[in-house]
Each structure stands twice: as structure tokens, then as C-alpha cells.
Short mmCIF file of C-alpha atoms in Angstrom, two decimals:
data_model
loop_
_atom_site.label_atom_id
_atom_site.label_comp_id
_atom_site.label_asym_id
_atom_site.label_seq_id
_atom_site.Cartn_x
_atom_site.Cartn_y
_atom_site.Cartn_z
CA MET A 1 211.19 58.69 -17.87
CA SER A 2 211.13 56.70 -14.65
CA GLU A 3 207.90 54.97 -13.65
CA LYS A 4 208.41 56.64 -10.28
CA ASN A 5 207.40 59.88 -11.99
CA TYR A 6 203.95 58.64 -12.92
CA LEU A 7 201.24 56.22 -11.91
CA LEU A 8 200.43 53.46 -14.39
CA LEU A 9 196.69 52.78 -14.50
CA ALA A 10 194.80 50.37 -16.72
CA ASN A 11 191.72 51.47 -18.61
CA ALA A 12 188.52 51.25 -16.54
CA SER A 13 190.34 50.91 -13.23
CA MET A 14 190.90 53.06 -10.15
CA ALA A 15 193.64 54.15 -7.78
CA LYS A 16 193.88 56.25 -4.65
CA LEU A 17 194.67 59.91 -5.26
CA SER A 18 197.56 59.59 -2.84
CA ASP A 19 199.20 57.10 -5.25
CA ILE A 20 199.69 59.74 -7.97
CA PRO A 21 203.25 61.15 -7.97
CA ARG A 22 203.51 64.91 -7.45
CA LEU A 23 206.38 66.41 -9.39
CA GLU A 24 208.03 69.78 -9.38
CA MET A 25 206.57 71.86 -12.20
CA GLY A 26 209.75 71.78 -14.26
CA ASP A 27 209.94 67.99 -14.08
CA PHE A 28 206.21 67.66 -14.75
CA ARG A 29 206.46 69.81 -17.86
CA ALA A 30 209.56 68.03 -19.15
CA ASP A 31 208.05 64.58 -18.55
CA CYS A 32 204.79 65.47 -20.32
CA LEU A 33 206.61 66.84 -23.35
CA ARG A 34 208.98 63.90 -23.53
CA ALA A 35 206.08 61.45 -23.35
CA VAL A 36 204.10 63.00 -26.21
CA LYS A 37 207.03 63.99 -28.44
CA GLU A 38 209.41 61.05 -28.02
CA GLU A 39 207.58 58.13 -26.40
CA ASN A 40 204.45 57.83 -28.56
CA CYS A 41 202.07 58.84 -25.77
CA ARG A 42 199.03 60.99 -26.40
CA ILE A 43 196.99 63.36 -24.26
CA SER A 44 193.79 61.77 -22.98
CA ALA A 45 193.06 64.48 -20.40
CA PHE A 46 194.87 67.52 -19.00
CA PHE A 47 193.14 69.55 -16.30
CA VAL A 48 193.41 71.20 -12.90
CA LEU A 49 192.03 69.40 -9.86
CA PRO A 50 190.92 72.20 -7.51
CA GLY A 51 192.56 72.05 -4.11
CA GLU A 52 189.58 73.42 -2.14
CA GLY A 53 191.76 75.38 0.24
CA LYS A 54 194.87 73.38 -0.57
CA GLU A 55 197.09 73.43 -3.62
CA ASP A 56 195.48 73.18 -7.05
CA LEU A 57 196.95 70.20 -8.89
CA LEU A 58 197.75 70.27 -12.60
CA THR A 59 196.93 66.74 -13.74
CA ALA A 60 198.08 64.94 -16.88
CA ILE A 61 196.57 61.66 -18.08
CA LEU A 62 198.57 60.35 -21.01
CA ALA A 63 197.72 57.23 -22.98
CA ASP A 64 200.75 54.96 -23.37
CA PRO A 65 200.02 52.43 -26.16
CA GLU A 66 203.23 50.47 -25.55
CA GLN A 67 202.40 49.75 -21.91
CA LYS A 68 198.67 49.75 -22.77
CA LYS A 69 197.92 51.87 -19.73
CA PHE A 70 197.61 55.50 -18.68
CA ARG A 71 200.44 57.51 -17.23
CA ILE A 72 199.08 59.84 -14.55
CA MET A 73 201.11 62.60 -12.90
CA GLN A 74 200.43 65.83 -11.05
CA SER A 75 202.14 69.06 -10.07
CA ALA A 76 201.09 71.78 -7.66
CA VAL A 77 200.18 75.12 -9.23
CA ARG A 78 202.06 78.05 -7.66
CA ASP A 79 200.89 81.67 -7.76
CA GLY A 80 197.99 80.88 -10.10
CA LYS A 81 200.13 80.05 -13.14
CA PHE A 82 202.21 77.39 -14.84
CA PRO A 83 204.53 77.39 -17.88
CA SER A 84 202.59 76.65 -21.06
CA LEU A 85 203.39 73.52 -23.06
CA THR A 86 201.51 74.57 -26.21
CA ALA A 87 204.38 76.22 -28.06
CA GLU A 88 206.35 72.96 -27.90
CA PHE A 89 203.40 70.64 -28.52
CA PRO A 90 200.20 72.19 -29.97
CA GLY A 91 198.07 69.30 -28.71
CA PHE A 92 198.01 71.01 -25.29
CA ASN A 93 196.44 74.17 -26.76
CA ARG A 94 192.75 73.61 -26.07
CA PHE A 95 193.42 71.98 -22.70
CA GLU A 96 195.39 75.00 -21.49
CA ARG A 97 192.79 77.45 -22.76
CA GLU A 98 190.13 75.44 -20.91
CA ILE A 99 192.17 75.56 -17.70
CA PHE A 100 192.54 79.33 -17.95
CA GLU A 101 188.84 79.74 -18.66
CA ASN A 102 187.52 77.34 -16.00
CA ASN A 103 190.07 77.76 -13.22
CA GLY A 104 191.57 81.20 -13.80
CA ILE A 105 195.05 79.65 -13.84
CA LEU A 106 197.36 81.24 -16.39
CA PRO A 107 199.41 79.12 -18.81
CA GLU A 108 202.35 81.51 -19.09
CA ASN A 109 203.58 82.30 -22.60
CA HIS A 110 200.69 80.54 -24.29
CA PRO A 111 200.89 81.65 -27.94
CA ASN A 112 197.16 82.13 -28.53
CA LEU A 113 195.27 82.39 -25.24
CA LYS A 114 191.71 82.94 -26.46
CA PRO A 115 188.38 81.85 -25.00
CA LEU A 116 187.36 78.25 -25.61
CA ARG A 117 183.73 78.16 -24.51
CA PHE A 118 183.33 81.73 -23.28
CA THR A 119 182.62 80.90 -19.66
CA GLY A 120 185.10 83.41 -18.26
CA LYS A 121 183.77 86.33 -16.24
CA ASN A 122 184.71 88.93 -18.83
CA ASP A 123 183.78 86.99 -21.95
CA ARG A 124 180.49 86.32 -23.66
CA ILE A 125 179.58 83.69 -26.21
CA GLY A 126 180.36 84.86 -29.72
CA GLU A 127 182.75 87.64 -28.71
CA MET A 128 186.46 87.17 -29.32
CA GLU A 129 189.28 88.84 -31.18
CA PHE A 130 189.70 86.99 -34.44
CA PHE A 131 192.93 86.80 -36.36
CA SER A 132 192.81 89.16 -39.34
CA MET A 133 194.89 89.74 -42.46
CA GLN A 134 195.62 93.03 -44.17
CA GLY A 135 195.76 93.82 -47.88
CA LYS A 136 193.61 95.07 -50.72
CA ALA A 137 192.81 91.56 -51.98
CA ILE A 138 192.00 90.16 -48.54
CA HIS A 139 188.40 89.56 -47.55
CA GLU A 140 186.79 88.02 -44.49
CA VAL A 141 183.92 85.53 -44.51
CA ALA A 142 181.81 84.81 -41.43
CA VAL A 143 179.65 81.66 -41.29
CA GLY A 144 177.27 80.87 -38.44
CA PRO A 145 176.43 80.43 -35.65
CA VAL A 146 173.01 79.99 -37.28
CA HIS A 147 173.23 77.48 -40.12
CA ALA A 148 170.79 76.14 -42.68
CA GLY A 149 168.86 73.05 -41.67
CA VAL A 150 168.93 71.23 -38.35
CA ILE A 151 172.51 71.70 -37.23
CA GLU A 152 174.32 72.73 -34.08
CA PRO A 153 175.54 76.32 -33.68
CA GLY A 154 179.15 77.33 -34.24
CA HIS A 155 180.91 80.30 -35.81
CA PHE A 156 183.56 80.03 -38.53
CA ARG A 157 185.72 83.03 -39.51
CA PHE A 158 187.69 82.75 -42.76
CA GLN A 159 190.53 84.99 -43.94
CA CYS A 160 190.64 84.67 -47.71
CA MET A 161 192.47 85.96 -50.75
CA GLY A 162 190.17 85.36 -53.65
CA GLU A 163 188.81 81.84 -53.24
CA THR A 164 191.77 80.62 -51.17
CA VAL A 165 191.46 80.27 -47.40
CA TYR A 166 194.56 81.38 -45.51
CA SER A 167 193.14 81.04 -42.02
CA LEU A 168 190.04 79.59 -40.37
CA GLU A 169 189.18 80.29 -36.75
CA ILE A 170 186.37 78.33 -35.13
CA SER A 171 184.40 79.91 -32.29
CA LEU A 172 182.32 77.52 -30.20
CA GLY A 173 180.55 77.61 -26.84
CA TYR A 174 176.95 78.14 -27.93
CA GLN A 175 175.99 74.68 -26.64
CA HIS A 176 177.64 75.06 -23.22
CA ARG A 177 175.31 73.67 -20.55
CA GLY A 178 177.65 73.27 -17.61
CA ILE A 179 177.40 69.47 -17.59
CA GLU A 180 180.65 68.84 -15.72
CA LYS A 181 179.60 71.25 -12.98
CA MET A 182 176.19 69.56 -12.70
CA LEU A 183 177.89 66.19 -12.23
CA THR A 184 179.73 67.21 -9.06
CA GLY A 185 178.29 65.74 -5.87
CA MET A 186 176.73 62.81 -7.71
CA PRO A 187 176.07 59.94 -8.51
CA ASP A 188 172.32 60.08 -8.36
CA ASN A 189 169.45 59.23 -10.68
CA LYS A 190 170.28 62.12 -13.05
CA THR A 191 173.94 61.27 -13.59
CA ALA A 192 173.58 58.71 -16.37
CA HIS A 193 171.09 60.90 -18.24
CA LEU A 194 173.43 63.91 -18.18
CA ILE A 195 176.36 61.84 -19.41
CA GLU A 196 174.36 60.13 -22.18
CA THR A 197 173.13 63.47 -23.50
CA ALA A 198 176.46 65.32 -23.39
CA ALA A 199 176.73 64.37 -27.08
CA GLY A 200 173.55 62.56 -28.04
CA ASP A 201 174.93 60.76 -31.08
CA SER A 202 177.45 59.00 -28.81
CA SER A 203 175.04 57.99 -26.05
CA ILE A 204 176.08 54.33 -25.99
CA ALA A 205 179.80 55.10 -25.82
CA ALA A 206 179.23 57.66 -23.05
CA ALA A 207 177.01 55.34 -21.03
CA TRP A 208 179.56 52.54 -21.29
CA ASN A 209 182.33 54.87 -20.13
CA TYR A 210 180.28 55.92 -17.11
CA ALA A 211 179.52 52.28 -16.31
CA LYS A 212 183.25 51.49 -16.45
CA LEU A 213 184.01 54.33 -14.03
CA THR A 214 181.37 53.40 -11.48
CA GLU A 215 182.15 49.70 -11.72
CA ALA A 216 185.83 50.43 -11.08
CA LEU A 217 185.13 52.78 -8.17
CA GLY A 218 182.37 50.57 -6.78
CA GLY A 219 184.22 47.27 -7.03
CA ILE A 220 181.60 45.83 -9.39
CA THR A 221 182.38 43.08 -11.89
CA VAL A 222 180.29 42.19 -14.92
CA SER A 223 180.32 39.09 -17.08
CA SER A 224 182.06 38.80 -20.42
CA GLU A 225 178.63 38.26 -22.02
CA VAL A 226 177.46 41.64 -20.73
CA GLU A 227 180.60 43.31 -22.07
CA ALA A 228 180.04 41.64 -25.44
CA ILE A 229 176.47 42.94 -25.65
CA ARG A 230 177.70 46.43 -24.74
CA GLN A 231 180.21 46.23 -27.60
CA TYR A 232 177.43 44.99 -29.87
CA ALA A 233 175.39 48.10 -29.07
CA LEU A 234 178.44 50.31 -29.60
CA GLU A 235 179.04 48.85 -33.06
CA LEU A 236 175.43 49.51 -34.04
CA GLU A 237 175.97 53.12 -32.94
CA ARG A 238 179.18 53.30 -34.98
CA CYS A 239 177.47 51.87 -38.06
CA ALA A 240 174.51 54.26 -37.89
CA ASN A 241 176.74 57.31 -37.63
CA HIS A 242 179.28 56.27 -40.26
CA ILE A 243 176.47 55.50 -42.70
CA GLY A 244 174.89 58.89 -42.00
CA ASP A 245 178.22 60.67 -42.55
CA LEU A 246 178.91 58.91 -45.85
CA GLY A 247 175.41 59.72 -47.05
CA ALA A 248 175.88 63.37 -46.09
CA LEU A 249 179.17 63.53 -48.00
CA ALA A 250 177.44 62.06 -51.05
CA GLY A 251 174.71 64.67 -50.73
CA ASP A 252 177.25 67.49 -50.57
CA VAL A 253 178.58 66.57 -54.01
CA ALA A 254 175.08 65.92 -55.38
CA PHE A 255 175.58 62.17 -55.68
CA LEU A 256 171.99 61.40 -54.85
CA PRO A 257 171.80 57.59 -55.14
CA THR A 258 174.15 57.04 -52.20
CA ALA A 259 172.78 60.03 -50.29
CA SER A 260 169.23 58.69 -50.57
CA PHE A 261 170.08 55.10 -49.75
CA CYS A 262 172.28 55.96 -46.76
CA GLY A 263 169.57 58.14 -45.27
CA ARG A 264 167.18 55.20 -45.27
CA ILE A 265 169.76 52.59 -44.27
CA ARG A 266 170.95 54.67 -41.31
CA GLY A 267 167.38 54.51 -40.04
CA GLU A 268 167.50 50.72 -40.25
CA TYR A 269 170.50 50.60 -37.90
CA LEU A 270 168.85 53.00 -35.48
CA ASN A 271 165.81 50.74 -35.51
CA MET A 272 168.04 47.72 -34.82
CA THR A 273 169.32 49.56 -31.76
CA ALA A 274 165.72 50.18 -30.72
CA GLU A 275 165.02 46.47 -31.17
CA LEU A 276 167.96 45.70 -28.88
CA CYS A 277 167.07 48.09 -26.07
CA GLY A 278 163.94 50.09 -26.82
CA ASN A 279 165.63 53.36 -27.83
CA ARG A 280 167.00 54.30 -31.25
CA PHE A 281 169.99 56.06 -29.66
CA GLY A 282 170.63 53.33 -27.11
CA ARG A 283 169.80 55.42 -24.08
CA ASN A 284 169.07 53.80 -20.71
CA PHE A 285 170.56 50.52 -21.92
CA ILE A 286 174.05 50.36 -20.43
CA ILE A 287 174.01 50.90 -16.67
CA PRO A 288 176.53 50.27 -13.87
CA GLY A 289 176.58 46.55 -13.18
CA GLY A 290 175.11 45.36 -16.47
CA ILE A 291 172.40 46.26 -18.94
CA ARG A 292 168.95 47.53 -18.15
CA PHE A 293 166.99 45.29 -20.51
CA GLY A 294 167.40 41.56 -20.91
CA VAL A 295 168.82 40.17 -24.15
CA ASP A 296 168.42 36.63 -25.43
CA SER A 297 169.33 34.65 -28.53
CA THR A 298 165.88 35.19 -30.08
CA ARG A 299 166.30 38.95 -30.12
CA LEU A 300 169.86 38.78 -31.41
CA GLU A 301 168.83 36.31 -34.10
CA LYS A 302 166.19 38.76 -35.31
CA ILE A 303 168.76 41.58 -35.48
CA SER A 304 171.27 39.28 -37.19
CA LYS A 305 168.78 38.40 -39.94
CA TRP A 306 168.00 42.11 -40.27
CA LEU A 307 171.71 42.87 -40.68
CA HIS A 308 172.18 40.16 -43.30
CA ARG A 309 169.27 41.60 -45.29
CA ILE A 310 170.36 45.25 -45.12
CA ALA A 311 174.15 44.93 -45.43
CA PRO A 312 174.18 44.12 -49.18
CA GLU A 313 172.17 47.27 -49.87
CA LEU A 314 174.68 49.29 -47.85
CA TRP A 315 177.71 47.91 -49.69
CA ASN A 316 176.05 48.52 -53.07
CA ALA A 317 175.29 52.14 -52.19
CA LEU A 318 178.82 52.81 -50.92
CA GLU A 319 180.62 51.02 -53.76
CA LEU A 320 178.62 53.10 -56.21
CA MET A 321 179.95 56.28 -54.60
CA PHE A 322 183.55 55.14 -54.18
CA ASN A 323 183.68 54.08 -57.85
CA SER A 324 182.25 57.34 -59.20
CA PRO A 325 184.86 59.54 -60.98
CA THR A 326 182.88 62.70 -60.23
CA VAL A 327 182.85 61.93 -56.50
CA LEU A 328 186.52 61.00 -56.43
CA ASP A 329 187.40 64.22 -58.26
CA ARG A 330 185.80 66.25 -55.45
CA PHE A 331 187.13 64.15 -52.55
CA GLU A 332 190.71 63.38 -53.54
CA ASN A 333 193.37 65.93 -52.46
CA THR A 334 190.68 68.07 -50.81
CA GLY A 335 191.00 69.21 -47.20
CA SER A 336 194.31 67.46 -46.57
CA VAL A 337 195.99 67.29 -43.15
CA SER A 338 199.52 65.92 -43.02
CA LYS A 339 200.49 63.13 -40.65
CA ASP A 340 202.99 65.39 -38.87
CA ASP A 341 200.36 68.10 -38.31
CA ALA A 342 197.83 65.53 -37.10
CA LEU A 343 200.33 64.15 -34.58
CA ALA A 344 201.26 67.63 -33.33
CA LEU A 345 197.61 68.65 -32.95
CA GLY A 346 196.76 65.43 -31.12
CA LEU A 347 194.02 64.32 -33.50
CA THR A 348 192.20 61.13 -32.61
CA GLY A 349 189.84 58.57 -34.07
CA VAL A 350 188.69 58.77 -37.69
CA ALA A 351 190.48 62.09 -38.27
CA ALA A 352 193.82 60.67 -37.08
CA ARG A 353 193.54 57.33 -38.85
CA ALA A 354 192.74 59.15 -42.10
CA CYS A 355 196.15 60.83 -41.78
CA GLY A 356 197.92 57.47 -41.58
CA ILE A 357 198.23 57.40 -37.78
CA ASP A 358 197.80 53.92 -36.32
CA ILE A 359 195.66 54.82 -33.33
CA ASN A 360 192.75 53.00 -31.71
CA SER A 361 192.05 53.20 -27.99
CA ALA A 362 190.21 49.85 -28.00
CA ARG A 363 193.50 48.18 -28.90
CA ASP A 364 195.93 50.60 -27.23
CA LEU A 365 194.06 50.75 -23.89
CA PRO A 366 192.19 47.46 -23.80
CA GLY A 367 189.64 46.38 -21.28
CA LYS A 368 188.45 42.82 -20.93
CA ASN A 369 185.97 43.12 -23.78
CA ALA A 370 186.42 42.04 -27.39
CA PHE A 371 186.45 44.64 -30.15
CA PRO A 372 186.49 44.69 -33.96
CA GLU A 373 189.75 44.18 -35.80
CA VAL A 374 191.70 47.42 -36.27
CA ILE A 375 191.95 48.77 -39.83
CA ASP A 376 195.23 49.33 -41.70
CA CYS A 377 195.80 53.10 -41.67
CA ARG A 378 199.03 53.26 -43.68
CA LYS A 379 197.32 53.81 -47.05
CA PHE A 380 195.48 56.99 -46.05
CA SER A 381 196.73 60.49 -46.88
CA GLY A 382 194.62 62.87 -44.76
CA ASP A 383 192.16 64.18 -47.36
CA VAL A 384 188.36 63.93 -47.62
CA ILE A 385 188.47 60.63 -49.48
CA SER A 386 190.67 59.22 -46.71
CA ARG A 387 188.22 60.23 -43.99
CA ALA A 388 185.40 58.69 -46.02
CA ALA A 389 187.41 55.52 -46.68
CA VAL A 390 188.22 55.09 -42.97
CA ARG A 391 184.50 55.04 -42.24
CA TYR A 392 183.95 52.53 -45.04
CA GLU A 393 186.69 50.24 -43.70
CA GLU A 394 185.39 50.55 -40.14
CA LEU A 395 181.89 49.65 -41.29
CA LYS A 396 183.30 46.42 -42.71
CA LYS A 397 185.11 45.60 -39.47
CA SER A 398 182.01 46.39 -37.40
CA HIS A 399 179.90 44.08 -39.54
CA ASP A 400 182.48 41.31 -39.25
CA PHE A 401 182.21 41.69 -35.47
CA LEU A 402 178.41 41.82 -35.46
CA PHE A 403 178.12 38.76 -37.68
CA GLY A 404 180.99 36.74 -36.29
CA ASN A 405 180.27 37.02 -32.58
CA PHE A 406 176.52 36.68 -32.33
CA ASP A 407 175.19 34.38 -35.01
CA ASP A 408 175.53 31.53 -32.51
CA PHE A 409 174.93 33.49 -29.30
CA LYS A 410 172.98 31.22 -26.94
CA THR A 411 173.21 32.98 -23.58
CA SER A 412 170.33 34.97 -22.13
CA ILE A 413 171.35 38.03 -20.13
CA SER A 414 169.03 39.22 -17.39
CA PRO A 415 168.56 42.94 -16.73
CA ALA A 416 170.59 44.45 -13.91
CA GLU A 417 169.02 46.41 -11.09
CA ARG A 418 169.40 50.14 -11.64
CA LYS A 419 171.09 51.67 -8.62
CA ASN A 420 173.82 54.12 -7.70
CA PRO A 421 176.68 52.12 -6.19
CA ALA A 422 178.77 53.42 -3.31
CA LEU A 423 182.08 54.66 -4.69
CA ALA A 424 185.57 54.46 -3.22
CA ASN A 425 186.59 57.66 -1.46
CA ASP A 426 189.55 59.90 -2.38
CA ALA A 427 190.13 57.96 -5.58
CA ILE A 428 190.57 58.47 -9.31
CA ALA A 429 189.26 56.30 -12.14
CA VAL A 430 189.84 56.69 -15.88
CA ALA A 431 187.85 55.09 -18.69
CA VAL A 432 188.12 55.42 -22.44
CA THR A 433 185.96 53.97 -25.18
CA GLU A 434 186.68 54.07 -28.89
CA ALA A 435 183.49 55.89 -29.84
CA TRP A 436 182.59 56.32 -33.49
CA ARG A 437 184.45 59.64 -33.75
CA GLY A 438 187.43 58.48 -31.70
CA GLU A 439 188.68 58.25 -28.14
CA LEU A 440 186.08 59.32 -25.56
CA CYS A 441 187.72 59.80 -22.16
CA HIS A 442 186.04 60.17 -18.76
CA VAL A 443 187.96 60.85 -15.56
CA ALA A 444 186.20 60.59 -12.19
CA VAL A 445 187.68 61.93 -8.96
CA THR A 446 185.91 61.21 -5.68
CA GLY A 447 185.95 63.08 -2.38
CA ASN A 448 186.22 61.79 1.17
CA ARG A 449 182.58 60.64 1.22
CA GLY A 450 182.77 58.83 -2.11
CA GLU A 451 180.95 61.62 -3.94
CA ILE A 452 182.03 62.71 -7.42
CA LYS A 453 184.32 65.65 -6.84
CA MET A 454 185.04 66.04 -10.55
CA LEU A 455 183.98 64.18 -13.66
CA LYS A 456 186.09 65.31 -16.58
CA ILE A 457 184.78 64.58 -20.07
CA VAL A 458 187.06 64.77 -23.12
CA ASP A 459 185.07 64.18 -26.28
CA PRO A 460 187.03 63.23 -29.43
CA SER A 461 185.81 66.45 -31.03
CA PHE A 462 187.74 68.40 -28.39
CA HIS A 463 190.94 67.14 -30.05
CA ASN A 464 189.76 67.30 -33.64
CA TRP A 465 188.34 70.80 -34.20
CA GLU A 466 191.89 72.04 -34.76
CA GLY A 467 192.18 69.44 -37.52
CA LEU A 468 189.26 70.97 -39.41
CA ALA A 469 190.89 74.41 -39.22
CA MET A 470 194.13 72.94 -40.56
CA ALA A 471 192.29 71.14 -43.39
CA LEU A 472 191.07 74.49 -44.76
CA ARG A 473 194.57 76.01 -45.04
CA ASN A 474 195.18 76.94 -48.70
CA GLU A 475 191.90 75.28 -49.64
CA GLU A 476 189.11 76.77 -51.73
CA ILE A 477 186.40 78.18 -49.47
CA SER A 478 183.78 76.41 -51.60
CA ASN A 479 185.14 73.11 -50.27
CA PHE A 480 184.38 74.01 -46.65
CA PRO A 481 181.07 72.07 -46.51
CA ILE A 482 182.75 68.88 -47.76
CA CYS A 483 185.66 69.27 -45.34
CA ASN A 484 183.32 70.01 -42.45
CA LYS A 485 181.16 66.96 -43.13
CA SER A 486 184.20 64.74 -43.57
CA PHE A 487 185.12 65.52 -39.94
CA ASN A 488 181.50 65.83 -38.67
CA LEU A 489 182.55 66.95 -35.22
CA SER A 490 180.29 67.46 -32.22
CA TYR A 491 179.56 70.98 -31.04
CA CYS A 492 177.79 69.91 -27.85
CA GLY A 493 180.42 67.26 -27.10
CA HIS A 494 183.02 70.02 -27.19
CA ASP A 495 180.96 72.66 -25.40
CA LEU A 496 179.55 70.42 -22.63
#
């Protein structure tokens, strides 16, 4: 594919909309498919940019790990439709369904054009035609949207023969708040809050992404020390969530020592985040142009000592679980997703790495900041134990980063002034962050006054829900809770 067919854009940078090549639809489709099937690219975002009286533009943003940049290309939509790409590469499935639902533009010959979040005029949340099987031994199991405990709403429909699951369909949309629509016309004082709460357990990653966008569009530069502190906060967020997930998995197989310890230890890491910035989830810390609260060596030294005290307890709790035969018996060869299926579905983050896919947006689409060393994914086989082990390995790398970079940190960082910078007009900016679940992508498009015309959010869960459905194929239905927790995907991050 010629570079004339796409714009190359680095992570956390901007370009004028007029710089994006506009291809004929046939060339656009062929180039997208070639990139993802033959050239090791992956889909970061795929959406329609409304023309507002002009042509609607189908827009592809593909991550190219070899060039370590995004490929961006567009094609005009004719007669309210375009030829679907899903049949040839299933990773486009949810993106095309979203386009049909949000824009009313038909992906022709889509193999399974069902609602995604139920925002279409003729659809309501919780109403869709589910796949069904016929036969005397077939039975259907419906789970949710109301679940036990404090958990987000989602509906799961199983087609079973005996205990074996033949098909799982996942119906979401109950958490849809219209966040992307609310973000149009901004930035203002509400923008950062909306973005941070799109998926509350990834507040730091989302805030950093938004800061990258506005800094790129506003021509703002920040120091390497600020970027390092942002990464520090992100690794605390990663640790807290990975620890919580591993504890939940232990609880699901009644391995109470690790479940109990991880519940407490997760709270320690949330409290470290509060020590860093005043909020356990890291909200209102990362802002365009810097950080909102000053950080000095005294504060980091306190957190470092805290980490050194707590880390041995964490490793003891996790090693106990990973060395337990009863736990391994439940986790190994359960909920497996093959590497080929994971590639075709476009899985990202923990779910992809657990299938042996060497993917990490921090390395593949680098900014100027440092990041933890990437783990070796080749040994993982796509089952529950693999998804647990990926988290375990990432916890080790995060701690190496937290210990290695800040034990001797001597610089004091002053808080930045909170303001909404003027943004470049008629421009596009793309930012990704390797959040704890995987690649979090934000795309900002500005209008002729520098206002946000569109802010597209692609949460890692948007890619990975199809992976959970695949993991249940030919699996015992009793293993659904373990499989579900091993992915631990975000409902609100998907529903927006």
C-alpha cells in the first residue's frame, strides 16, 4: 500500500483534516483489509465523520506497529451505504454496527447487523433477536441484566446442549449515557470530568489521553518529569485493577487466602493513588499542560516505602494461588481463545497477550514518555490461567518501573493552571494509552472555530467483548463466571 493512500500520524499528535487522503470506496476497503490481514496493522478506530451538509466520510485509523504510527484514510459515503468489511475481517463487526446505529449508514452485506447499544430509532435497550438453536436437547439460559452484587448491567444469552455452551450472545447498552454526544462543542470545564468517568476504573488512562489530545491540538508541551509522573499514576491504576481481578478470580474458585489478601492489598494501591493526588481513582490529577497537584520527592519517597512494604505481601498471596493444584485445575484449559481467533476478532490488551499476541500500544505507538518493559507473550495459550498470568507478569513489570524510576526522584513538579486551551481548527488528533485492560483510543476532530466537532472513544472492552463470547464456545456453562472475571470487561466503557 502506498503512503499516498494514507496519512501517517504519530501518537498524541495532530494534522489538518485536509491532509487525510480521500480514496474511492473500493480502494479504501481494499487498503483497510490489506493492512489488517497482511501488514500487521490493527483497528484503533473506525467511524463516520458527519459531513454536515457535505459528504459523510468513512474514517479508518489503523495502528501500524512497524512504522510506530497511525495510518489514517477516508472515503466518501455514497447513497447512505458502504460495502461491509466484517465478513472478511471480523474485527470490523462492532464498528460497523455502531456506524449503522449512530449514523444510519448501512454496511451492505454485513453478516450479523444487530443493535450494539440500542440507540436506533426503532430499537430499545434489551430488545433484540437472539440467535437460537433447535432440538429436543437444546435449552436456552438468560443471565442479567440484573446481577448479584454490585456489578454493571448486561444481558447474556446462552444456547446450550446439556452443560455445553454452543453460542453466547452478549447484549449491552444499559449504561449508555450519550457521552460522545455531550462532548461535542467543547472543551469546557465539564469535558475532563465526562472523559474520566466514561469508565471510572480507567480514569487516569482516560485523563492522560485527553491531555495528549488537547496538548497536541493546543500546541502545548510538557516536561519529561510530568510525563513520568503521569506514567507513575497509570501504573498505580494498573496495579490496583490487576490485583482486584486476581483476587476476584481466586474468590470464584473459593481460594479464600488470595481472595482476602488481594481485596485488602488493592485498597492499599488505591490509597497510594490518593496519597499522590488526593483521589483514590486518580481523578482531577492529569490535566492539559501538566498535573493539577504538585509532586515532590518527599511524597514519592513515602509512596515508595509503602510499595516496598506491601509488595512482598502481594507476591506471597499470588504465588500461593498460582502454586495451588486446585486453582490450576479450574483455570487451565478453561475458556480458551485461539491466537488466530483473537487476531481475527481484533482483541487487545490483556485478552490479546494471553492468546500469545505480542501487542502493546505503549511500545507500538510510543510517545515521549517511558513505560514498563513489555512482557513475553509467547508462552500463553488463551485460557483463564493465561489471562491471570498476564496480569501477574504485568504487575511485576509495573513494580519494576515504580521502584526503578522514582527511588531517587529529586525533582519537584509544580501544579499546572487548569484551563481550556484554544485548539487548532479543522484538525484531527489521535491519542492512545495502554490502559490496564488494553489500548484506549481517543480521536478528536475540531471544527472551523476550534471546537470539538467529534470526540471518538474506543475503550479496550469495545474490542474484547467478542473474545468473551468466543471463550464460552464448547465450554461448560458453569465456567462462565470464571471466564467472565478473567476478561473483566467494562460495560460503561463500551456503552458510553
